[in-house]
Amino acid sequence: MPLVTSKEMFKKAYEEQYAVGAFNVNNMEIIQGIVDAAKEEQAPLILQVSAGARKYAKHVYLVKLVEAALEDSNLPICLHLDHGEDFEICKSCVDGGFTSVMIDGSKLPFEENVKLTKQVVDYAHERGVVVEAELGRLAGIEDAISVAERDATFTDPDQAVEFVERTNVDSLAIAIGTSHGAFKFKGEPMLDFERLEKITNLLPGYPLVLHGASTVLPEFVELCNTYGGNVAGAKGVPEEMLLRAGKLGVCKINIDTDLRLAMTASIRKHLHEHPEDFDPRKYLGPAREAIKNMVKHKIKNVLNCSGKI
Ligand code: PH4
Ligand code: ZN
C-alpha cells in the first residue's frame, strides 16, 4: 500500500465525528510502536516529522523507515511535515516523498501568513500533496487571561474563513487553549469550545487540527518521577475535551509529549530495576511496547478511530 494523503481520512473523520491521530516520529522504535498499535486497531494513521526530527534522524532514514512500516502493516499511512517554518523545508518534503506538509506561518502577520501559505499550497497541490496551515498562537488559557488577551492570541473565526478562502489550504490548525509540551495549564485545564464551535459553523465540512493535544496522564508523570525524573506539576488536555473536539470538526489531533513520557518512563524504570543491563534492546524493546500501549489507548479512548480504515 503506498503512502496516502489525509484528504479521504479527514472526510470520513469529519462525517463520522472522530479524529485521526498524528504522532511524531524520531526513530525506528517509535515508528514501530505507533504502527503496531494502529495495525492492531485497524486505525487510520498520520506519522509526522518535525524539523528537529529530520535533523536528528535524517530525512532519508525516516522516509525509508516509514516505507518499511507501510510494507509491514499494509495500513493507509500519511507522512506529514510538522511545523514547517518556511517554503524551502516544505518543498524539500514535497519533493522528498511526504504526502502532507504543514506550513506554520502563525507567528507572521496575517497577510504574510496568507502569502507564504498560498505559495506552499500552490507548489504542493501541483504535486498531489496536501497542506496544513496555522492561524492563531498556541497558549494555555490561564484563569486570569482577559477576553481581550484571548482574542489577541486565539484563532479569530472570521479570519479563519478568510484565510481558508484565500489560501485554499486543506486543513487549519487553530488556537483554542492547547499548547505544546507537558506543562499546558497552570490552573484548571480549559479550552475555548465556544470559539471552536464558531469556527466549525463558519467552515462546515472543513477539517480543523489541534496541536498540543497530549493529555499527560498522571500515572506516567508519576512513573517518570518515581525513577528519578522530574516532571512534577505537568498537566495536559483532559481526554473528554479531546473527544468533544473530535465531534466538533477537529479531524487531526497531534500527540507527541504523551509518547515521550511513556517511552522515558519505561526506560527509567527498566534501568532502575536492571542496573546490570547495557544492551539497548533490553530497554528499547519495552519502550517500544510502552509507545504501542499508549497509542492503542489514544485510538480507543481519545480519537475514537478504531476500525476506521
Ligand atoms: N507537535 C509536536 C512538536 C514536536 O521540534 P519537536 O520535534 O520537539 O516538535 O506539533 C504537537 O502538537 C505535539 O503536542 P504535545 O506536546 O501536546 O504532544
Ligand atoms: Zn504542534
Coordinates of C-alpha atoms in Angstrom, one line a residue, residues 41-223:
E41 CA -6.7 -1.3 16.0
Q42 CA -7.1 -1.0 12.2
A43 CA -7.0 2.8 12.6
P44 CA -6.0 5.5 10.1
L45 CA -2.7 7.0 10.8
I46 CA -0.6 10.1 10.3
L47 CA 3.1 9.9 11.1
Q48 CA 4.6 13.3 11.4
V49 CA 8.2 14.6 11.3
S50 CA 9.3 17.9 12.7
A51 CA 12.3 19.9 11.6
G52 CA 14.0 18.6 14.8
A53 CA 13.2 15.0 13.9
R54 CA 14.6 15.5 10.4
K55 CA 17.8 16.9 11.8
Y56 CA 18.1 14.2 14.4
A57 CA 17.4 11.1 12.2
K58 CA 17.9 12.5 8.7
H59 CA 15.1 12.7 6.1
V60 CA 16.0 9.6 4.2
Y61 CA 16.2 7.4 7.2
L62 CA 12.7 8.4 8.4
V63 CA 11.2 8.0 4.9
K64 CA 12.7 4.6 4.5
L65 CA 11.5 3.5 7.9
V66 CA 8.0 4.7 7.1
E67 CA 8.2 2.8 3.8
A68 CA 9.1 -0.3 5.8
A69 CA 6.2 0.3 8.1
L70 CA 3.8 0.5 5.1
E71 CA 5.1 -2.8 3.8
D72 CA 4.9 -4.4 7.2
S73 CA 1.4 -3.1 8.2
N74 CA -0.5 -2.7 4.9
L75 CA -2.2 0.3 6.6
P76 CA -3.1 3.6 4.9
I77 CA -0.5 6.0 6.3
C78 CA 0.0 9.7 5.7
L79 CA 3.5 11.1 6.1
H80 CA 3.4 14.7 7.2
L81 CA 5.8 17.5 7.9
D82 CA 5.1 19.1 11.3
H83 CA 5.6 22.8 11.7
G84 CA 7.4 23.6 8.5
E85 CA 8.7 27.1 9.1
D86 CA 9.5 28.2 5.5
F87 CA 8.9 27.4 1.9
E88 CA 12.2 25.5 1.5
I89 CA 11.6 22.9 4.1
C90 CA 8.0 22.3 2.7
K91 CA 9.4 22.0 -0.8
S92 CA 12.1 19.6 0.4
C93 CA 9.5 17.3 2.0
V94 CA 7.1 17.5 -1.0
D95 CA 10.0 16.6 -3.3
G96 CA 11.2 14.0 -0.8
G97 CA 8.2 11.8 -0.7
F98 CA 5.9 13.3 2.0
T99 CA 2.2 13.3 1.2
S100 CA 1.3 16.2 3.5
V101 CA 3.2 19.3 4.8
M102 CA 2.4 21.9 7.4
I103 CA 3.5 25.5 6.7
D104 CA 3.4 27.2 10.1
G105 CA 3.2 31.0 9.5
S106 CA 1.3 31.5 12.8
K107 CA 4.0 33.9 14.1
L108 CA 3.7 36.1 11.0
P109 CA 1.3 39.0 10.4
F110 CA -2.0 37.7 8.8
E111 CA -1.1 38.9 5.2
E112 CA 2.3 37.3 5.3
N113 CA 0.9 34.1 6.7
V114 CA -1.6 34.1 3.8
K115 CA 1.1 34.8 1.2
L116 CA 3.5 32.1 2.5
T117 CA 0.7 29.5 2.9
K118 CA -0.6 30.2 -0.6
Q119 CA 3.0 29.7 -2.0
V120 CA 3.3 26.3 -0.4
V121 CA -0.3 25.3 -1.3
D122 CA 0.4 26.1 -5.0
Y123 CA 3.6 24.1 -5.0
A124 CA 2.2 21.1 -3.1
H125 CA -1.1 20.8 -4.9
E126 CA 0.6 20.7 -8.3
R127 CA 2.4 17.6 -7.0
G128 CA -0.6 15.9 -5.2
V129 CA 0.5 16.8 -1.7
V130 CA -1.9 18.3 0.9
V131 CA -1.1 21.3 3.2
E132 CA -2.0 22.2 6.8
A133 CA -1.5 25.8 8.0
E134 CA -1.9 27.5 11.3
L135 CA -3.7 30.6 12.4
G136 CA -3.5 32.0 16.0
R137 CA -0.9 31.3 18.6
L138 CA -0.9 28.3 20.9
A139 CA -1.1 29.2 24.6
G140 CA -2.9 27.7 27.5
I141 CA -5.9 29.6 29.0
E142 CA -5.0 30.8 32.4
D143 CA -7.7 31.7 34.8
A144 CA -6.5 35.3 34.8
I145 CA -6.5 35.7 31.0
S146 CA -8.8 38.5 29.8
V147 CA -11.2 38.3 26.8
A148 CA -9.0 40.9 25.0
E149 CA -5.9 38.8 25.6
R150 CA -7.7 35.7 24.4
D151 CA -8.9 37.4 21.3
A152 CA -5.3 38.6 20.5
T153 CA -3.9 35.1 20.8
F154 CA -6.5 32.6 19.8
T155 CA -7.8 32.0 16.3
D156 CA -10.3 34.6 15.1
P157 CA -13.3 32.8 13.5
D158 CA -13.8 35.3 10.7
Q159 CA -10.1 35.5 9.9
A160 CA -10.1 31.7 9.7
V161 CA -12.8 31.8 7.0
E162 CA -10.9 34.5 5.0
F163 CA -7.6 32.5 5.5
V164 CA -9.0 29.3 4.1
E165 CA -10.7 31.0 1.2
R166 CA -7.7 33.0 0.1
T167 CA -5.1 30.2 0.5
N168 CA -7.1 27.1 -0.4
V169 CA -5.3 25.2 2.3
D170 CA -6.5 21.7 3.1
S171 CA -6.7 21.9 6.9
L172 CA -6.2 24.5 9.5
A173 CA -4.6 24.3 12.9
I174 CA -6.4 26.5 15.4
A175 CA -5.5 28.0 18.8
I176 CA -8.2 27.5 21.4
G177 CA -6.1 26.9 24.5
T178 CA -3.9 24.0 23.9
S179 CA -0.1 24.3 23.9
H180 CA 3.0 22.1 23.3
G181 CA 4.8 20.2 26.0
A182 CA 4.0 18.7 29.4
F183 CA 3.1 21.9 31.2
K184 CA 0.0 23.2 29.4
F185 CA -2.1 24.7 32.2
K186 CA -1.3 26.4 35.5
G187 CA -4.8 26.2 36.8
E188 CA -7.8 24.0 35.7
P189 CA -7.5 22.8 32.1
M190 CA -9.8 24.8 29.9
L191 CA -10.4 25.0 26.1
D192 CA -12.4 27.7 24.3
F193 CA -15.2 25.5 22.9
E194 CA -17.3 28.4 22.0
R195 CA -14.6 29.6 19.6
L196 CA -14.2 26.1 18.2
E197 CA -18.0 25.9 17.5
K198 CA -18.0 29.3 15.8
I199 CA -15.2 28.3 13.5
T200 CA -16.8 24.9 12.7
N201 CA -20.1 26.6 12.0
L202 CA -18.5 29.1 9.7
L203 CA -16.5 26.4 7.9
P204 CA -18.9 23.5 7.6
G205 CA -17.2 20.2 6.5
Y206 CA -13.7 21.7 6.8
P207 CA -11.1 19.7 8.8
L208 CA -9.5 21.5 11.8
V209 CA -6.4 20.5 13.6
L210 CA -5.5 20.5 17.3
H211 CA -1.8 20.8 18.2
G212 CA -0.5 20.4 21.7
A213 CA -3.1 17.8 22.5
S214 CA -1.3 15.4 24.8
T215 CA -3.2 14.5 28.0
V216 CA -0.1 14.0 30.2
L217 CA -1.7 11.1 32.0
P218 CA -0.9 11.3 35.8
E219 CA 0.4 7.7 36.0
F220 CA 3.2 8.4 33.5
V221 CA 4.1 11.6 35.3
E222 CA 4.3 9.6 38.5
L223 CA 6.3 6.8 36.8

